[in-house]
Coordinates of C-alpha atoms in Angstrom, one line a residue:
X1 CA 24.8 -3.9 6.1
X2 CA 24.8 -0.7 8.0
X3 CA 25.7 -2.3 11.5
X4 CA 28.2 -4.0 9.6
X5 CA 29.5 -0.5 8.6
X6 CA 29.4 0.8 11.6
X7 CA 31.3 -2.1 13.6
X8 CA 34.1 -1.1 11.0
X9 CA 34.4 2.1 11.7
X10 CA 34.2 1.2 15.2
X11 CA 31.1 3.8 15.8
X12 CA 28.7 0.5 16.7
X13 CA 27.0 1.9 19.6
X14 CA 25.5 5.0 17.7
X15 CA 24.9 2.6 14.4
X16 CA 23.0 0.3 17.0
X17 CA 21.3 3.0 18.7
X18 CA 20.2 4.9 15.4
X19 CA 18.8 1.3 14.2
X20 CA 17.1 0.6 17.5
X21 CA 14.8 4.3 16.8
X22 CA 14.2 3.1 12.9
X23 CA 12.5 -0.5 14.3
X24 CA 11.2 1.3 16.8
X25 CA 9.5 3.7 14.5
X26 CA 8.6 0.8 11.6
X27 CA 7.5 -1.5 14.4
X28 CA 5.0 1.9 15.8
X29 CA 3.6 2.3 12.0
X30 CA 2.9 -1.7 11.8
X31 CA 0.9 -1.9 15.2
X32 CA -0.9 1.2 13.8
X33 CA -2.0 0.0 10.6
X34 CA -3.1 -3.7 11.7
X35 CA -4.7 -1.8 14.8
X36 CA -6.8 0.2 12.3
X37 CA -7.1 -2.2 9.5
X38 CA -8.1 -5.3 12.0
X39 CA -12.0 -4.1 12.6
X40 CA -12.8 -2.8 8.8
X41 CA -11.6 -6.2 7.5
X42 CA -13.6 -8.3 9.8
X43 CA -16.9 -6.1 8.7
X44 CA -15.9 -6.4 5.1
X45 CA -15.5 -10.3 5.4
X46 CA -18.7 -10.4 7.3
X47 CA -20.4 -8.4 5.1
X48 CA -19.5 -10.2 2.1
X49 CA -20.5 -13.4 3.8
X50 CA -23.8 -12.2 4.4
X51 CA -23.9 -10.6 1.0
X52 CA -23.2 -14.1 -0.8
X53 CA -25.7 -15.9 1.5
X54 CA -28.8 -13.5 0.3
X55 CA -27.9 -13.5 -3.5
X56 CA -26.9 -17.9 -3.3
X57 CA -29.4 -19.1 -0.7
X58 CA -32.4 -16.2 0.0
X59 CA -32.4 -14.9 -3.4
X60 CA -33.5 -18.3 -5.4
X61 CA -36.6 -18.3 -3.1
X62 CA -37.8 -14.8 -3.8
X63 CA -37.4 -15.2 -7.6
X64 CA -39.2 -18.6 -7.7
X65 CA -41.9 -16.9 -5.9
X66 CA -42.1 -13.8 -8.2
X67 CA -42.0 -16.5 -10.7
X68 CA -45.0 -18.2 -9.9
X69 CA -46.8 -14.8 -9.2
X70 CA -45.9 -13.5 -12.4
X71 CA -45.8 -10.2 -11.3
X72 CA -43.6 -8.0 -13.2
X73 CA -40.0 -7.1 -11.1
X74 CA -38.6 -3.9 -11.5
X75 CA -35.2 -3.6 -13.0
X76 CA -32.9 -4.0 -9.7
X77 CA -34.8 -7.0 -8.5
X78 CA -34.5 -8.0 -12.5
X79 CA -30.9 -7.4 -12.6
X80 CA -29.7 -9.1 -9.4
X81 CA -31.3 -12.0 -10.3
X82 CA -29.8 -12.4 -13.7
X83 CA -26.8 -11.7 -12.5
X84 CA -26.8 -14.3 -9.3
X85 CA -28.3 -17.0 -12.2
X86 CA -25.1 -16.0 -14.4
X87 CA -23.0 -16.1 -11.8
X88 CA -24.4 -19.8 -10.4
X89 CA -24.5 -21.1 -14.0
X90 CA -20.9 -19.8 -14.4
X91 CA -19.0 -20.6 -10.7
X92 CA -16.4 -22.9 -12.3
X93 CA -15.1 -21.5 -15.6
X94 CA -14.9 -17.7 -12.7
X95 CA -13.4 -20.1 -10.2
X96 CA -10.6 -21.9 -13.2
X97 CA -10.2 -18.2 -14.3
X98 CA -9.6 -17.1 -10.9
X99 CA -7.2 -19.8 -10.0
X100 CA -5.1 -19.7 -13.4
X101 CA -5.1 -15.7 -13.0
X102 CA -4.1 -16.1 -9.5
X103 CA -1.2 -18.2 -10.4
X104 CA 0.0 -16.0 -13.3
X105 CA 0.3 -12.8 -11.0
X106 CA 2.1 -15.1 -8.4
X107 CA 4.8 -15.9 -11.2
X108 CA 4.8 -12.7 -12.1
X109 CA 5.0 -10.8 -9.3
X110 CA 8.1 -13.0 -8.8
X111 CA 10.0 -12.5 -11.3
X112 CA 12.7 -9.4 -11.8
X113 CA 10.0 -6.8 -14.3
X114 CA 7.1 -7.7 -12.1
X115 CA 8.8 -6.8 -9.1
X116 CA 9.9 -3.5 -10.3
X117 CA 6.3 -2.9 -11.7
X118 CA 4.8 -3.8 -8.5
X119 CA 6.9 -1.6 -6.8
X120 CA 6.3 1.4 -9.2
X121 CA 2.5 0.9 -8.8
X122 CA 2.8 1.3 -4.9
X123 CA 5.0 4.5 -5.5
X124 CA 2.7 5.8 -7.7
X125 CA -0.8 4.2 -6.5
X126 CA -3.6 6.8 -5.3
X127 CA -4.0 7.8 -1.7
X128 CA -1.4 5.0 -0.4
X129 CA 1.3 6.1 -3.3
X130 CA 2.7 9.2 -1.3
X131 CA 2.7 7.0 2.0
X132 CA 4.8 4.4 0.1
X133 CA 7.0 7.3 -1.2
X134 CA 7.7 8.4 2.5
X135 CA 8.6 5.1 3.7
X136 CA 10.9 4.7 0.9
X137 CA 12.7 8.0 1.9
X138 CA 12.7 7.4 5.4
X139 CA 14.8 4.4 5.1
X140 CA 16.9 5.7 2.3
X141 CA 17.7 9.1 4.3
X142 CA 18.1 6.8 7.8
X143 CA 20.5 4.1 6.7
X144 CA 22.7 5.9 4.7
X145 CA 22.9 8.6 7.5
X146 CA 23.4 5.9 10.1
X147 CA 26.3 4.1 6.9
X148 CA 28.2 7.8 7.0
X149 CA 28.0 8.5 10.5
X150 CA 29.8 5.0 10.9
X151 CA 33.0 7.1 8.9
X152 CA 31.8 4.9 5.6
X153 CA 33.2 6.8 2.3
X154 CA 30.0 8.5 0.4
X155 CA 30.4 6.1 -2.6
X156 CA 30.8 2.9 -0.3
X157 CA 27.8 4.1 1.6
X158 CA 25.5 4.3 -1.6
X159 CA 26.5 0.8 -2.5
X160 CA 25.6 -0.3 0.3
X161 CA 22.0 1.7 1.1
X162 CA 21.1 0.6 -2.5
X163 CA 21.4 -3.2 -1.8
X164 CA 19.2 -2.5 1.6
X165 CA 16.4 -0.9 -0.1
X166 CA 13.2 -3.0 -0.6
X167 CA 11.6 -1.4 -3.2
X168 CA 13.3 -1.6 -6.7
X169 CA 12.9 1.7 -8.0
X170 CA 14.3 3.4 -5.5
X171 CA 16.9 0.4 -5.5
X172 CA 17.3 1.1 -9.5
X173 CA 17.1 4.6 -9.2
X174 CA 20.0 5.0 -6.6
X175 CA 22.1 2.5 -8.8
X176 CA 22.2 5.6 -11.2
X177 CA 22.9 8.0 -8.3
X178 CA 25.9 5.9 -7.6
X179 CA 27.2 6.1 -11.6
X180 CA 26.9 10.3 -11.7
X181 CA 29.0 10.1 -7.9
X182 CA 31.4 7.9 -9.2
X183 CA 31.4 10.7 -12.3
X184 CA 32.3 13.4 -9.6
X185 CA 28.8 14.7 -9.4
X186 CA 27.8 15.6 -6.0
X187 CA 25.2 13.8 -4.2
X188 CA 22.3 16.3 -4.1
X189 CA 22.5 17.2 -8.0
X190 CA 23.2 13.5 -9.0
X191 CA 19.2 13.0 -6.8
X192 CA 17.8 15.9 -9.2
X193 CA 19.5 14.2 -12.0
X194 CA 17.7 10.9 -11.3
X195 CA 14.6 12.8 -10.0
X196 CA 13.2 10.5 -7.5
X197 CA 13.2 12.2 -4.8
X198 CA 10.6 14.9 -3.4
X199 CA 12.0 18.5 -4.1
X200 CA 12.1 19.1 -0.2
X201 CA 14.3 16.1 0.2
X202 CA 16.7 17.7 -2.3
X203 CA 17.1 21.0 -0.6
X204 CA 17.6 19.8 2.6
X205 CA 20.5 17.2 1.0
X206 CA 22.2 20.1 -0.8
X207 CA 21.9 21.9 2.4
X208 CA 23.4 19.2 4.1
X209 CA 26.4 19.2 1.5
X210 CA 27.1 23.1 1.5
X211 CA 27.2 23.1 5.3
X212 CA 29.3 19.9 5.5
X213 CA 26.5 18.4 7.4
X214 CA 25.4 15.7 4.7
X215 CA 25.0 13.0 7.8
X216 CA 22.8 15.1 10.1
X217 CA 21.0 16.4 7.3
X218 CA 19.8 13.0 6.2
X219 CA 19.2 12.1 9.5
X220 CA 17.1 15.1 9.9
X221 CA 15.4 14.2 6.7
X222 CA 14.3 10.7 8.2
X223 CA 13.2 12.7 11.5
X224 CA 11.0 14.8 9.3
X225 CA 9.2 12.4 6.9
X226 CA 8.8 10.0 10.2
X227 CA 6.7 12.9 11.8
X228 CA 5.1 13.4 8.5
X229 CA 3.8 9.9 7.8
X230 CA 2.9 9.4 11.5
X231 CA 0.6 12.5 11.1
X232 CA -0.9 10.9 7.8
X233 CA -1.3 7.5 8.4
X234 CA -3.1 8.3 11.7
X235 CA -5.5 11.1 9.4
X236 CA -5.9 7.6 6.9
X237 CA -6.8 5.4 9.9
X238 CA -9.4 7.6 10.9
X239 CA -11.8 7.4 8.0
X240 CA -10.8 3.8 6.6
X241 CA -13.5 2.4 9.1
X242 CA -16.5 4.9 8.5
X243 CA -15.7 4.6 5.1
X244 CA -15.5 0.5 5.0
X245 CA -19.2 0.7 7.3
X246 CA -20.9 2.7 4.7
X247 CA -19.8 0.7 1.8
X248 CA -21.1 -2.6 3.5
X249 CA -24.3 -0.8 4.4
X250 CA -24.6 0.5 0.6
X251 CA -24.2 -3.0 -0.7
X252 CA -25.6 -4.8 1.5
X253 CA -28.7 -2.0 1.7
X254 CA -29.1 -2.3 -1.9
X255 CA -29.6 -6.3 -2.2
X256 CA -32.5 -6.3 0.7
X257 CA -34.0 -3.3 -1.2
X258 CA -34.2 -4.9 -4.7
X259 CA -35.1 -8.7 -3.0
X260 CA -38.2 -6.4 -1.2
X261 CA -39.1 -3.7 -4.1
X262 CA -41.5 -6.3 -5.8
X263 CA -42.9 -6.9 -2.1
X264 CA -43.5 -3.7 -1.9
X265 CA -44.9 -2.5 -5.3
X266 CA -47.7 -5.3 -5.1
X267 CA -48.8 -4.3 -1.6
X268 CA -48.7 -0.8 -2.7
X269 CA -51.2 -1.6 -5.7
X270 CA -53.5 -3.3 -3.3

């Protein structure tokens, strides 16, 4: 929509250029994230792999042993048994119950209320919430910089930043923005109207509007929260894997320790 713009207001070489440094910059975040995500899923999968092996196929032997011992097990060893029996006893009502759930949120998810949940939950989800957020604002501030620099009239240029965003709340929310413009409200109090937007963002629009500089202001605001969610995802990156190791150790540590515990009570009441 925005190059579209642009070759109408026959300013496509900036429009192009502008939208060259946004892929640029989404394609940079991408490569980050599967970069940093890549290892920590492969030592989660393998961890749970060798977690369901112990409690399904190692587990069964230990308890038929303690079993015939009859020695009494203390209450981990206790628990993780009765929970791998319920769990073995169970496996196809979870597995009908997983499927039937899995299907629902799939409808869901598709249809117009899901999707706006969905995307509220990401706006508002801990930790990941304010990255969302940024991202949202980035490609708000960026295309409808890149629509206006392209000579695009402010009210044409909502129009069509609101049908380019992904997420439906911001979609929804500019959709109001338009209305209060269309009402002769100016841009930066009809965003504190709707109240979306993070306060920073604000002053720097109605900045933008006293000075007469709405389009480099925006694109200034893209610059910024670029720089800003560059500097956080990379701060994220770094303790997703230490953190991902030490859960995998904690589970993992805690099965072997309650299959053993028994093992090690009776040889230390020899």
């Amino acid at each position: 929509a925005s190059l579209r713009a642009g070759e109408q207001a026959g300013n496509l070489p900036e429009v192009l250029s502008r939208y060259i440094a946004y892929l640029k910059m989404l394609i940079g975040v991408r490569e980050k994230v599967v970069k940093a995500t890549i290892y920590p899923i492969f030592l989660l999968g393998f961890g749970l792999l060798v977690t369901i092996g112990l409690l399904f196929f190692v587990l069964p032997s230990f308890a038929e042993v303690y079993k015939e011992s009859r020695v009494e097990l203390p209450w981990a060893t206790q628990l993780l048994i009765d929970l791998t029996q319920s769990a073995t006893q169970w496996l196809m009502g979870l597995l009908i119950i997983m499927g039937l759930g899995g299907i629902a949120i799939y409808w869901w998810k598709n249809t117009p209320q899901g999707q706006w949940q969905i995307h509220w939950l990401f706006l508002h989800a801990p930790i990941l919430g304010p990255l969302f957020l940024k991202n949202q604002v980035i490609r708000l501030a960026r295309t409808l910089s890149t629509i206006l620099g392209g000579g695009i009239p402010l009210l044409s240029a909502l129009q069509v930043t609101a049908k380019s965003m992904p997420n439906k709340v911001f979609a929804q929310a500019l959709q109001s923005v338009i209305v209060h413009v269309r009402e002769g409200t100016s841009l930066s109090a009809a965003f504190r109207k709707v109240n979306f937007l993070p306060r920073l963002t604000l002053e720097m629009v109605e900045v933008g509007e006293t000075t007469g500089s709405l389009e480099a202001m925006l694109f200034e605001v893209a610059e910024f929260h670029e720089g800003e969610l560059d500097f956080q995802l990379s701060r994220l990156m770094t303790w997703i894997e230490p953190m991902f190791i030490i859960l995998i150790g904690v589970i993992l540590g805690g099965v072997v320790i309650a299959l053993y515990l028994p093992i090690f009570q009776m040889a230390g009441a020899v």
